[in-house]
PDB file of C-alpha atoms and ligand atoms in Angstrom:
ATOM      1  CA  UNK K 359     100.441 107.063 104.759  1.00 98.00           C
ATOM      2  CA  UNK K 360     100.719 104.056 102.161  1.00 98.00           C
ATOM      3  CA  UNK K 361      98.028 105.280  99.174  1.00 98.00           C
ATOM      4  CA  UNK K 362      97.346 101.921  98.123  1.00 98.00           C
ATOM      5  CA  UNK K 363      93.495 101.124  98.269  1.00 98.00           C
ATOM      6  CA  UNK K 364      93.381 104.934 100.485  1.00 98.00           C
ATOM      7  CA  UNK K 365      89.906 106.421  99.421  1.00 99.00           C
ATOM      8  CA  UNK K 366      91.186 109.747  98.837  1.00 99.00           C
ATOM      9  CA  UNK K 367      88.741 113.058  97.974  1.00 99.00           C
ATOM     10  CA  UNK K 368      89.950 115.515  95.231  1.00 99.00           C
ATOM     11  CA  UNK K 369      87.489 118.574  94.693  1.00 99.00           C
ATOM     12  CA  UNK K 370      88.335 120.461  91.376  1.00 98.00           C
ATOM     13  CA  UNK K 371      89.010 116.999  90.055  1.00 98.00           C
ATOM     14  CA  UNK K 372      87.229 117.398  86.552  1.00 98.00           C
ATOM     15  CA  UNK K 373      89.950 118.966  84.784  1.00 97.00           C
ATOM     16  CA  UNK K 374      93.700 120.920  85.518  1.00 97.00           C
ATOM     17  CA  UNK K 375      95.985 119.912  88.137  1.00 98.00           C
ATOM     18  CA  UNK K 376      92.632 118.215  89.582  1.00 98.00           C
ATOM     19  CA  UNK K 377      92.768 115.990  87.167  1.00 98.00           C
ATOM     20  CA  UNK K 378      96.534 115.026  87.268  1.00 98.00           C
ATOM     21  CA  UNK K 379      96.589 114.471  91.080  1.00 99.00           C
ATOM     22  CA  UNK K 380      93.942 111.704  90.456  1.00 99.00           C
ATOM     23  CA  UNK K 381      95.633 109.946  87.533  1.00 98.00           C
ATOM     24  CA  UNK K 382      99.075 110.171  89.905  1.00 98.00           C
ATOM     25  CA  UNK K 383      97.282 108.678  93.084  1.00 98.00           C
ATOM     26  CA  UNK K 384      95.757 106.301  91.151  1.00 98.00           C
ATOM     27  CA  UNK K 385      98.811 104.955  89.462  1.00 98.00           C
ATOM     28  CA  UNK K 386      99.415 104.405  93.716  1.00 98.00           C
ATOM     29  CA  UNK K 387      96.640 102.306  93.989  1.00 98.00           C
ATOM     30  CA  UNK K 388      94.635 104.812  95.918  1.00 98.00           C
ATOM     31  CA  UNK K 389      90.757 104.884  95.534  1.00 98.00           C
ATOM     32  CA  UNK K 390      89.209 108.099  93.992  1.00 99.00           C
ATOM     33  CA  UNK K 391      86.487 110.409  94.731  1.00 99.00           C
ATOM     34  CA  UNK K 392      86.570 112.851  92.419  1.00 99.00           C
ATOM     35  CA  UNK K 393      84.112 116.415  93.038  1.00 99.00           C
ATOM     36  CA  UNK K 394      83.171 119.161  90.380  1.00 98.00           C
ATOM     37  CA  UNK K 395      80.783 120.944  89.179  1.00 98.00           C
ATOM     38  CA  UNK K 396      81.297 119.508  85.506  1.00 98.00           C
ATOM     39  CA  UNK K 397      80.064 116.418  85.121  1.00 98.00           C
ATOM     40  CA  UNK K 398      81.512 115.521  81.737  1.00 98.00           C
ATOM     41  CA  UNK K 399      85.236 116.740  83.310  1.00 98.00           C
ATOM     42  CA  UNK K 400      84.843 114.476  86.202  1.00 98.00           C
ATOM     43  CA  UNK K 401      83.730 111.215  83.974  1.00 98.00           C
ATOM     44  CA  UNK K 402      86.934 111.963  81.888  1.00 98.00           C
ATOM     45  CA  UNK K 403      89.125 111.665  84.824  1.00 98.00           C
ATOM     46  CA  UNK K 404      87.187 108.936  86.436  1.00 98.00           C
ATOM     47  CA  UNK K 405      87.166 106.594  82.938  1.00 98.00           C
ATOM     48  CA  UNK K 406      91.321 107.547  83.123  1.00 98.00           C
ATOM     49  CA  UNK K 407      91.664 106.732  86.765  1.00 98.00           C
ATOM     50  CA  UNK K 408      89.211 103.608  85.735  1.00 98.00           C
ATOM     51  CA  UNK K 409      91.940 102.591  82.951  1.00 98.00           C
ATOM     52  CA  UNK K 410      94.920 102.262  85.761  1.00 98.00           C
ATOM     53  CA  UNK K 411      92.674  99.838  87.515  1.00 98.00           C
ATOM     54  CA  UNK K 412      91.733 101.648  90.091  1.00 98.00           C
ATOM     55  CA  UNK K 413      88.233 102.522  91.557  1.00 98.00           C
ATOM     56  CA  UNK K 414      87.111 106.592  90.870  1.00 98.00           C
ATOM     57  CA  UNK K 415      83.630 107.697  91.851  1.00 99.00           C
ATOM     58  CA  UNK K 416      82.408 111.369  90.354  1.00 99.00           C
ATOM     59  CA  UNK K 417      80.526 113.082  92.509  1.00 99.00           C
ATOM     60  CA  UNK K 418      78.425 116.804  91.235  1.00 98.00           C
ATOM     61  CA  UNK K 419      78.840 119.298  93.644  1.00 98.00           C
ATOM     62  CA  UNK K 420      79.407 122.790  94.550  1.00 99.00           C
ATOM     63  CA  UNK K 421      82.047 122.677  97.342  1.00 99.00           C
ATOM     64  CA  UNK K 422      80.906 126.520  98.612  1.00 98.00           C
ATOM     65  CA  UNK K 423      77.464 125.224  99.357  1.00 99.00           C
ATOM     66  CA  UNK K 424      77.287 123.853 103.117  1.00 99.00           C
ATOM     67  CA  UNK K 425      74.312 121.342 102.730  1.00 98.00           C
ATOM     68  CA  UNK K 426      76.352 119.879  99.255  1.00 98.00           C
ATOM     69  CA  UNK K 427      79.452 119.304 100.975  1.00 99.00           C
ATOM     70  CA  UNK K 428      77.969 117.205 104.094  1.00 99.00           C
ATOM     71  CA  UNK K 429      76.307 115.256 102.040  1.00 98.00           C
ATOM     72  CA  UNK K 430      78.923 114.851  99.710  1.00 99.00           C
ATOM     73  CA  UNK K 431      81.040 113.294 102.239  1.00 99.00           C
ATOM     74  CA  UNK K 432      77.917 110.971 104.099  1.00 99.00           C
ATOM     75  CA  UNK K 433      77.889 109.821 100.171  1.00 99.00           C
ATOM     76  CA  UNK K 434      81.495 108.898  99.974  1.00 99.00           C
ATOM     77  CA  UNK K 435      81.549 107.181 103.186  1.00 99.00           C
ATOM     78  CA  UNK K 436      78.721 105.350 102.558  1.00 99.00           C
ATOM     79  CA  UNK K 437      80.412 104.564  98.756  1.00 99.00           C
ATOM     80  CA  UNK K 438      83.456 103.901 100.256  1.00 98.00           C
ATOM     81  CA  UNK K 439      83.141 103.120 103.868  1.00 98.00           C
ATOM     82  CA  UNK K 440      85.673 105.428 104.734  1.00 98.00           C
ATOM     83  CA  UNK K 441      87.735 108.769 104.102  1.00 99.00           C
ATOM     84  CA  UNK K 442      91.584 108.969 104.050  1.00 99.00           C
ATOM     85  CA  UNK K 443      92.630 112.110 102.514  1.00 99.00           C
ATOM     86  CA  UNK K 444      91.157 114.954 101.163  1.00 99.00           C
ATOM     87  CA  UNK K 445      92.749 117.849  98.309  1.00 99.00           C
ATOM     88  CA  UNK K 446      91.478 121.224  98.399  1.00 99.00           C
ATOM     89  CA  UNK K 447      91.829 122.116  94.978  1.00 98.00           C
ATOM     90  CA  UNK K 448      88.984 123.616  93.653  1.00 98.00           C
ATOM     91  CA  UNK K 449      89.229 127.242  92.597  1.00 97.00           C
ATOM     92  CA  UNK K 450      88.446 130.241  90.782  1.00 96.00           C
ATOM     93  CA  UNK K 451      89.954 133.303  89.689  1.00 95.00           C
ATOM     94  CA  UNK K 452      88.125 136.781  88.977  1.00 97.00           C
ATOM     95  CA  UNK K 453      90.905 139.253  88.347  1.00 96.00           C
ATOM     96  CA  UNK K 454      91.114 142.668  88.309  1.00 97.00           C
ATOM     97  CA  UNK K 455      92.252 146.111  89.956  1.00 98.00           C
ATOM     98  CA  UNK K 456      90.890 146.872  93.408  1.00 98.00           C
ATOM     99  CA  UNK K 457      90.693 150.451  91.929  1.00 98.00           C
ATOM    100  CA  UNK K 458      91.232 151.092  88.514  1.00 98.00           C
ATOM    101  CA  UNK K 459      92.295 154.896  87.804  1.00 98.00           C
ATOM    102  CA  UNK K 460      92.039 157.332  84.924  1.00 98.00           C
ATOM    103  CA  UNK K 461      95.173 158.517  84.204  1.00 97.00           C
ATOM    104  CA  UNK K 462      94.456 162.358  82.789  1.00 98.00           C
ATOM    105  CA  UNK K 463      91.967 163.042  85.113  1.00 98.00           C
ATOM    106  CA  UNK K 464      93.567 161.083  88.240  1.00 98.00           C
ATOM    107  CA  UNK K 465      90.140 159.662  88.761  1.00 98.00           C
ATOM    108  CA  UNK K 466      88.654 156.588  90.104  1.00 98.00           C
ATOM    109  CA  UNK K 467      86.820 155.021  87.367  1.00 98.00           C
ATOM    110  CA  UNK K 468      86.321 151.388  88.012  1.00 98.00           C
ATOM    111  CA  UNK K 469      86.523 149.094  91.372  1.00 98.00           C
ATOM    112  CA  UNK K 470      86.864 145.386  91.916  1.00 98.00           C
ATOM    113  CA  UNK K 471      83.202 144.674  92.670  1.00 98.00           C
ATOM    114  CA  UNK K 472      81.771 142.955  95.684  1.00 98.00           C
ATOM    115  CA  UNK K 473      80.507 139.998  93.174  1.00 98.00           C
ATOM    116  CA  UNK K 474      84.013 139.788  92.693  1.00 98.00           C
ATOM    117  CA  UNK K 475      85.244 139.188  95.856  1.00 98.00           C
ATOM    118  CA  UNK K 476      82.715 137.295  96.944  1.00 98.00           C
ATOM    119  CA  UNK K 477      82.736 134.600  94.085  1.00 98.00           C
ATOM    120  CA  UNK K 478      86.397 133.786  94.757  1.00 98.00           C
ATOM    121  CA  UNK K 479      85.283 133.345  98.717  1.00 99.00           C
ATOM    122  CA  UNK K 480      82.705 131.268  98.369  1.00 99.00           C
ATOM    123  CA  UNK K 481      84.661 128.757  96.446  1.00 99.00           C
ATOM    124  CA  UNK K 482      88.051 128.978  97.312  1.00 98.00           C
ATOM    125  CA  UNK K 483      87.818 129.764 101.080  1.00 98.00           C
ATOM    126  CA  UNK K 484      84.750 129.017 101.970  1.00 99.00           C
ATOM    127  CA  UNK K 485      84.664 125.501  99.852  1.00 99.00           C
ATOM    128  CA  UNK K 486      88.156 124.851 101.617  1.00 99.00           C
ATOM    129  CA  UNK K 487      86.725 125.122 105.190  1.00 99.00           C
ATOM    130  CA  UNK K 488      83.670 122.928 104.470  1.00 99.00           C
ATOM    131  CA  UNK K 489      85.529 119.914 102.817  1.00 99.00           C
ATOM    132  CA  UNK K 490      87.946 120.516 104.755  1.00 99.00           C
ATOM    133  CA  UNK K 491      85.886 120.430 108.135  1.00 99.00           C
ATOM    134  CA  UNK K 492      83.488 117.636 106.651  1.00 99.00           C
ATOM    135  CA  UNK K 493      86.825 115.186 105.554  1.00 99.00           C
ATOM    136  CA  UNK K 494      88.274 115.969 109.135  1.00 99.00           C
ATOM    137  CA  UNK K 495      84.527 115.054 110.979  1.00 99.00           C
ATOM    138  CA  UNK K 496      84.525 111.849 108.930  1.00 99.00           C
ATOM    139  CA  UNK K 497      87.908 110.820 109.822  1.00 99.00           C
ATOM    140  CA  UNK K 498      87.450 111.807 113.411  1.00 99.00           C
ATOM    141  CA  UNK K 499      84.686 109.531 113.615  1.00 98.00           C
ATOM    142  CA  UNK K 500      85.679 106.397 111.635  1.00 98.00           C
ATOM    143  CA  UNK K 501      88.850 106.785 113.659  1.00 98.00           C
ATOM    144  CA  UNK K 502      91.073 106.831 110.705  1.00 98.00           C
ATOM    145  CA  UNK K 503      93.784 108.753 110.467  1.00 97.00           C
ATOM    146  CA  UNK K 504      94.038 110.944 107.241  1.00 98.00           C
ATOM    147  CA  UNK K 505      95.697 113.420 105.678  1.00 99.00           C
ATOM    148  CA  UNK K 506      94.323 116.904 104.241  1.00 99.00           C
ATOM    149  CA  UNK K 507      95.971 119.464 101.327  1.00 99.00           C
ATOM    150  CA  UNK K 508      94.682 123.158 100.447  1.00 99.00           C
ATOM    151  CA  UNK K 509      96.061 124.131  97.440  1.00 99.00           C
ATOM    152  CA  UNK K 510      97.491 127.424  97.869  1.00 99.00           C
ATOM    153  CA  UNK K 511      99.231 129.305  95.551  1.00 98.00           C
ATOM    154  CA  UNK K 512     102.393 131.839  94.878  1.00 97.00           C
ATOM    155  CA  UNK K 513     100.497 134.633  94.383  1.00 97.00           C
ATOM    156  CA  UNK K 514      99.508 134.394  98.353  1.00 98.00           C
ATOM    157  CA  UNK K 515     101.667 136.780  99.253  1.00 97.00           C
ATOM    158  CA  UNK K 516     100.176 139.257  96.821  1.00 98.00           C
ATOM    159  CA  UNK K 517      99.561 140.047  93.503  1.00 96.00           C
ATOM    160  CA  UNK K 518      98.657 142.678  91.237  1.00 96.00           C
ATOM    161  CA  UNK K 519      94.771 142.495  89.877  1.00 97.00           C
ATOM    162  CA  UNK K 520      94.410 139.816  92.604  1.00 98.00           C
ATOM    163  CA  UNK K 521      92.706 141.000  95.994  1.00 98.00           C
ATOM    164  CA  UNK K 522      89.941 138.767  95.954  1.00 98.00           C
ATOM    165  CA  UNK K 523      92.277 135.662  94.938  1.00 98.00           C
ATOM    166  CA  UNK K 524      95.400 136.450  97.089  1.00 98.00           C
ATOM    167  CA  UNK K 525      93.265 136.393 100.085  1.00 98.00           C
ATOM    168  CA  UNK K 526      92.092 133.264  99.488  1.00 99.00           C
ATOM    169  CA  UNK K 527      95.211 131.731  99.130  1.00 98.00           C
ATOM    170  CA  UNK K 528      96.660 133.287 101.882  1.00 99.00           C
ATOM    171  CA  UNK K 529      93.665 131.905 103.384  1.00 99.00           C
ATOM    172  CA  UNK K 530      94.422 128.493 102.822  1.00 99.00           C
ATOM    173  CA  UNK K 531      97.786 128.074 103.606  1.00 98.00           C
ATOM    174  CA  UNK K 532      96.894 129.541 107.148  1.00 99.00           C
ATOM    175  CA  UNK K 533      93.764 127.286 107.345  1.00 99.00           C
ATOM    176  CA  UNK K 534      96.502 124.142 106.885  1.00 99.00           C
ATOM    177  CA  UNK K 535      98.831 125.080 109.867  1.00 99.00           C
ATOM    178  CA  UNK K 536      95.574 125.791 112.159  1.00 99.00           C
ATOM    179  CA  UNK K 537      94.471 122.162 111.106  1.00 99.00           C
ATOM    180  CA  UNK K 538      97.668 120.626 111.450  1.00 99.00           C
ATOM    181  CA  UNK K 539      97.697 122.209 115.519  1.00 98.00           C
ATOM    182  CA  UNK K 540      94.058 121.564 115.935  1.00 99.00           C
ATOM    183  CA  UNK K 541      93.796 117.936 114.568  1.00 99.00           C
ATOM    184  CA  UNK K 542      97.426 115.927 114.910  1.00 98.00           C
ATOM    185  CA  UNK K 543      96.448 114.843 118.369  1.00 98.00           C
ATOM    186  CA  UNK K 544      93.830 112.349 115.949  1.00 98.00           C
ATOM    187  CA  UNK K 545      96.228 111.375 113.657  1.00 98.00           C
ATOM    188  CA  UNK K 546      95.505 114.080 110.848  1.00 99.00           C
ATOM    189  CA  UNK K 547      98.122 116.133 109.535  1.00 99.00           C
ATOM    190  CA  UNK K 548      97.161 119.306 106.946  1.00 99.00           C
ATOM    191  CA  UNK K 549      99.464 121.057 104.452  1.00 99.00           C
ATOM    192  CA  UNK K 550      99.337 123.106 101.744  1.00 99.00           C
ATOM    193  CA  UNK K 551     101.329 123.548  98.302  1.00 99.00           C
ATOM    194  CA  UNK K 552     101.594 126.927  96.615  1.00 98.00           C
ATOM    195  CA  UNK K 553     102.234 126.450  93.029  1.00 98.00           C
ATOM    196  CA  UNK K 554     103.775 129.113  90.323  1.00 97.00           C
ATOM    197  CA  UNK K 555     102.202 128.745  86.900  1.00 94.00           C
ATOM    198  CA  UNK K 556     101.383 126.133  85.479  1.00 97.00           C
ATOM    199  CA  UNK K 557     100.474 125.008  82.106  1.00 94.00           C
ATOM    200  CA  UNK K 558      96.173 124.515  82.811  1.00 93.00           C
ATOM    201  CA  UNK K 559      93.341 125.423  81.379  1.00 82.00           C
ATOM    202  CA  UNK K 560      93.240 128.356  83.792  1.00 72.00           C
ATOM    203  CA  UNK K 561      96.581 129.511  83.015  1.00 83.00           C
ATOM    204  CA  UNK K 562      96.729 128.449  79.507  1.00 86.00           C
ATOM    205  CA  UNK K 563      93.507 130.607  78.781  1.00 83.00           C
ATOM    206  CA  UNK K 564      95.295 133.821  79.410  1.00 86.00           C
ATOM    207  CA  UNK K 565      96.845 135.960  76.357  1.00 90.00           C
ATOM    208  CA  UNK K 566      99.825 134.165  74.439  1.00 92.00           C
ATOM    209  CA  UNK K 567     101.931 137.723  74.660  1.00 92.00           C
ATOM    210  CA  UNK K 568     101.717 137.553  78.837  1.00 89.00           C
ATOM    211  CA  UNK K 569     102.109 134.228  79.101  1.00 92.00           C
ATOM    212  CA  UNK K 570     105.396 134.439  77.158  1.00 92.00           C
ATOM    213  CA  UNK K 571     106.407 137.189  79.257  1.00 92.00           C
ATOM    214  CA  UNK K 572     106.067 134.957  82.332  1.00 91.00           C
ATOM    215  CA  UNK K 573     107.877 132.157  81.174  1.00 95.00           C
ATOM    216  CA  UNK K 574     110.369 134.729  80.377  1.00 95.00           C
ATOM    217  CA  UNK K 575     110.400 135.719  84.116  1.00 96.00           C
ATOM    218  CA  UNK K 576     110.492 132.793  85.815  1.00 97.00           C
ATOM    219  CA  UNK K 577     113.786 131.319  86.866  1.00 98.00           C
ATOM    220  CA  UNK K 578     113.035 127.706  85.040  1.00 96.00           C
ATOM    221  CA  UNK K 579     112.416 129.415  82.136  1.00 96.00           C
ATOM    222  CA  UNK K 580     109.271 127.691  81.784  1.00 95.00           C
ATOM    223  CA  UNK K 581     105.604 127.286  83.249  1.00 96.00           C
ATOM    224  CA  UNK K 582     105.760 124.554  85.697  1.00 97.00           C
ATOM    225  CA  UNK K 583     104.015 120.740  84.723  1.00 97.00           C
ATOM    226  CA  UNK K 584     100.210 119.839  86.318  1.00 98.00           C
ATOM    227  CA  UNK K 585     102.390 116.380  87.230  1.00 98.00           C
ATOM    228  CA  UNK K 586     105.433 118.025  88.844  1.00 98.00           C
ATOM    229  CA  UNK K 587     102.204 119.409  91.514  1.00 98.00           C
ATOM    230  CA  UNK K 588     100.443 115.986  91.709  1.00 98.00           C
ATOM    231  CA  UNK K 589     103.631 114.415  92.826  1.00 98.00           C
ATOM    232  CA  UNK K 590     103.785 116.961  95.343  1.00 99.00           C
ATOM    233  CA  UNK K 591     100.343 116.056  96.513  1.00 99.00           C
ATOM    234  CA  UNK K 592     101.368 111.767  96.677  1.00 98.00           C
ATOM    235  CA  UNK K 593     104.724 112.993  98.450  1.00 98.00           C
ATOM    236  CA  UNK K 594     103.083 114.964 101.164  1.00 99.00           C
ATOM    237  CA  UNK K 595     100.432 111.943 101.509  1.00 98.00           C
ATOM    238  CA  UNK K 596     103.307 109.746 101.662  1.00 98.00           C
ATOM    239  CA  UNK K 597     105.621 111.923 104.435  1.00 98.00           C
ATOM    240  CA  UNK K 598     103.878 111.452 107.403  1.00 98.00           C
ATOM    241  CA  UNK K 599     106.147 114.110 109.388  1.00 98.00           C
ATOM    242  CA  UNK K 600     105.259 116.739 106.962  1.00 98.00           C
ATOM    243  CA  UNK K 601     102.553 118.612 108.917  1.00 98.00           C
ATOM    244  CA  UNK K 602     101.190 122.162 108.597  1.00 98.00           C
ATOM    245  CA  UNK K 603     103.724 123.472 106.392  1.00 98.00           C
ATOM    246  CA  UNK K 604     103.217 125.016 102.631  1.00 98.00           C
ATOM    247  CA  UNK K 605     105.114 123.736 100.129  1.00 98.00           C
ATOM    248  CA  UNK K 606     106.348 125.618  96.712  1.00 98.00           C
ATOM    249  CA  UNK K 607     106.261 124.451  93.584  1.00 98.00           C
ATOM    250  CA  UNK K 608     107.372 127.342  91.389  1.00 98.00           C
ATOM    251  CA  UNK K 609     110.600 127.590  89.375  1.00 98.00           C
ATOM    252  CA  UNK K 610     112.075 129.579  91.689  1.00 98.00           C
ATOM    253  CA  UNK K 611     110.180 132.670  90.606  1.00 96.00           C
ATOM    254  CA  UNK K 612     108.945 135.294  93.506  1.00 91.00           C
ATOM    255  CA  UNK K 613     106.017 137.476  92.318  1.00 86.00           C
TER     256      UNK K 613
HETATM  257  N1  NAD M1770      97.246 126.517  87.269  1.00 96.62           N
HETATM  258  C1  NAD M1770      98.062 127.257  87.989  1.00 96.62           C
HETATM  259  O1  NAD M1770      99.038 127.825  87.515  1.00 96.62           O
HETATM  260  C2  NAD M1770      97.818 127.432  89.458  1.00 96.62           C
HETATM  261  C3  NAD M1770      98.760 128.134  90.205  1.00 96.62           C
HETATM  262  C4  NAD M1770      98.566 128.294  91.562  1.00 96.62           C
HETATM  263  C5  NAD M1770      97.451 127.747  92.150  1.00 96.62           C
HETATM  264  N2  NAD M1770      96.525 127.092  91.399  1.00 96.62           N
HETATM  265  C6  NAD M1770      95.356 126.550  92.082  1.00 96.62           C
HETATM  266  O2  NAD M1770      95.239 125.175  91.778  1.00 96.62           O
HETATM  267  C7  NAD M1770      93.856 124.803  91.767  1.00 96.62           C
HETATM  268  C8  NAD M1770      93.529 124.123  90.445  1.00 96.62           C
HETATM  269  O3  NAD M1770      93.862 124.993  89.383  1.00 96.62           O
HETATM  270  P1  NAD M1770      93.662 124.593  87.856  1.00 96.62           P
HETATM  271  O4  NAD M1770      94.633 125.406  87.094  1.00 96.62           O
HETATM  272  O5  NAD M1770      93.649 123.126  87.700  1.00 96.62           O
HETATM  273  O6  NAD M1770      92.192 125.191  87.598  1.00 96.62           O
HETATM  274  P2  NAD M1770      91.088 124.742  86.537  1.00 96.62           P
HETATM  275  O7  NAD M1770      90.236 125.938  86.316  1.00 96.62           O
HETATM  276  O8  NAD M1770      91.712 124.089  85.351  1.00 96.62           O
HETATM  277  O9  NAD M1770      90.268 123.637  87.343  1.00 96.62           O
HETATM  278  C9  NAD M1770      89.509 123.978  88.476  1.00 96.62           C
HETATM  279  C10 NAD M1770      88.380 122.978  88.603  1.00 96.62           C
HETATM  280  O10 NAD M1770      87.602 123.358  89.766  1.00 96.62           O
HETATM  281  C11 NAD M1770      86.231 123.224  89.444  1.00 96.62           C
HETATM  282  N3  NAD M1770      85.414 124.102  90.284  1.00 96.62           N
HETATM  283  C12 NAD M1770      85.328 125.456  90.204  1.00 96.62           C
HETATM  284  N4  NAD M1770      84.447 125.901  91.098  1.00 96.62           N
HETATM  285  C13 NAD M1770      83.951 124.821  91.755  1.00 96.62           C
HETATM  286  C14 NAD M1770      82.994 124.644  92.783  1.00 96.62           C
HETATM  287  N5  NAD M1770      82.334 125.697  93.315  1.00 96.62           N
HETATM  288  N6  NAD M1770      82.730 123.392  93.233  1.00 96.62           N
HETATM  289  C15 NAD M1770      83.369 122.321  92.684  1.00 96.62           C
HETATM  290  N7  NAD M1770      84.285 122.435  91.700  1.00 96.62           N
HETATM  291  C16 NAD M1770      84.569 123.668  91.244  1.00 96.62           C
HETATM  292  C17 NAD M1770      86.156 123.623  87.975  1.00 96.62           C
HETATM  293  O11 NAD M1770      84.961 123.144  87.367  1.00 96.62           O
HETATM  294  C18 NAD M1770      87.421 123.004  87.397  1.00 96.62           C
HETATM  295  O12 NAD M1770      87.192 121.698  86.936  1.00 96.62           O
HETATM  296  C19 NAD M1770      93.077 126.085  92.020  1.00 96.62           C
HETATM  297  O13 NAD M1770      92.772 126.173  93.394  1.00 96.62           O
HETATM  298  C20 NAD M1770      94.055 127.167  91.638  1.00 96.62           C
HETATM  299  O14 NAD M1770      93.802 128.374  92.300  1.00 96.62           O
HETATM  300  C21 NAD M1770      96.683 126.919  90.070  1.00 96.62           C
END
């Protein structure tokens, strides 16, 4: 798919990798819709996207909340007049053990609450399969063909302190080859991309002592760049045989 003048959706888009993928399709022409919660985040990255000369909308919403989402897309499509391409990128982490367990006495003394889990489901799963469904409706419809992205993550094949989180990512990537069987027949592929770490304001925010130790770990020696993911997102948009597949972004480094 050429980008250029492509209205393409980016949820998460106020800040983080959100952010980059917007300034890296706009430098390829491609018109922006750009979804958060943060209103001040997403006029940042619209007045940048603005400055390459392309067109950005921001749009206020909460992508877990079904009513928000439909109308979030009747509002770009009535904005835009159409939908192109969509990246699942919003998300959230709320970390911590499933069980956490007193050493000397061998007993249970804390457990990853249900608040917990269910925070990190509404937006990262749940928000996934309602802009996801929503962009693939719209498309359907218009008759365009279009191109969708969940933004999955390394730690999808399981992490420590990350039940709630892992799931969803897991979650995603397996959403993207269901869509990519279910909707190729109208001209809409799905993928996902599972990135390592890298250098964001979720990321960054963690203690300098263990982010040092997982630079330390990682092949590359280093966290990965929020650019070296956007270019993954314009190369998938770009590839129109890639279809249903994940791909990582990550140093080399296997958690
Ligand atoms: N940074 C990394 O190292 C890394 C690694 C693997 C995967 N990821 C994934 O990449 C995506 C982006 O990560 P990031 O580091 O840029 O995160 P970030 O926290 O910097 O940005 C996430 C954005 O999503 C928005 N958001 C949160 N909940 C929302 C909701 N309910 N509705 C709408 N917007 C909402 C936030 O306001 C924020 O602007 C996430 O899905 C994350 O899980 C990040």
């Amino acid at each position: 798919m050429q980008l250029n003048d492509k209205v393409i959706v980016i949820t998460g888009g106020g800040r983080g990798l959100g952010r980059a993928m917007a300034l890296e399709l706009a430098d390829k022409g491609a018109k922006l819709a750009l979804v958060d919660l943060d209103q001040e985040g997403l006029s940042e990255t619209a007045g940048l996207c603005a400055e390459k000369g392309v067109e950005a909308r921001t749009y206020e919403c909460n992508v877990s909340v079904e009513g928000d989402v439909e109308k979030l897309f009747n509002d770009v499509v009535a904005d835009f007049g159409t939908v192109n391409g969509l990246v699942n990128n919003a998300g959230i982490t709320r970390d911590g053990l499933f069980l956490k367990v007193d050493r000397e006495t061998g007993k249970v003394t804390k457990k990853m609450t249900l608040d917990q889990w269910q925070l990190v489901m509404d937006v990262n799963l749940t928000g996934t399969f309602l802009c996801g469904r929503e962009a693939a409706a719209k498309m359907i419809d218009l008759g365009v063909e279009g191109c969708i992205i969940n933004i999955s993550s390394i730690s999808r094949n399981g992490n420590m302190g990350q039940t709630n989180y892992t799931a969803t990512k897991a979650g995603v990537q397996a959403m993207a080859v269901t869509w990519a069987k279910e909707l190729s027949r109208y001209g809409i592929r799905a993928a996902s991309i599972a990135p390592g770490y890298i250098g964001t304001e979720m990321v960054m925010s963690m203690k300098p002592e263990a982010l040092d130790k997982i630079a330390a770990g990682i092949p590359a020696k280093r966290l990965g760049k929020p650019e070296e993911i956007a270019s993954t997102v314009t190369f998938i948009m770009e590839n129109d045989y890639i279809n249903g597949r994940c791909i990582e972004v990550d140093g080399a480094l296997r958690i």
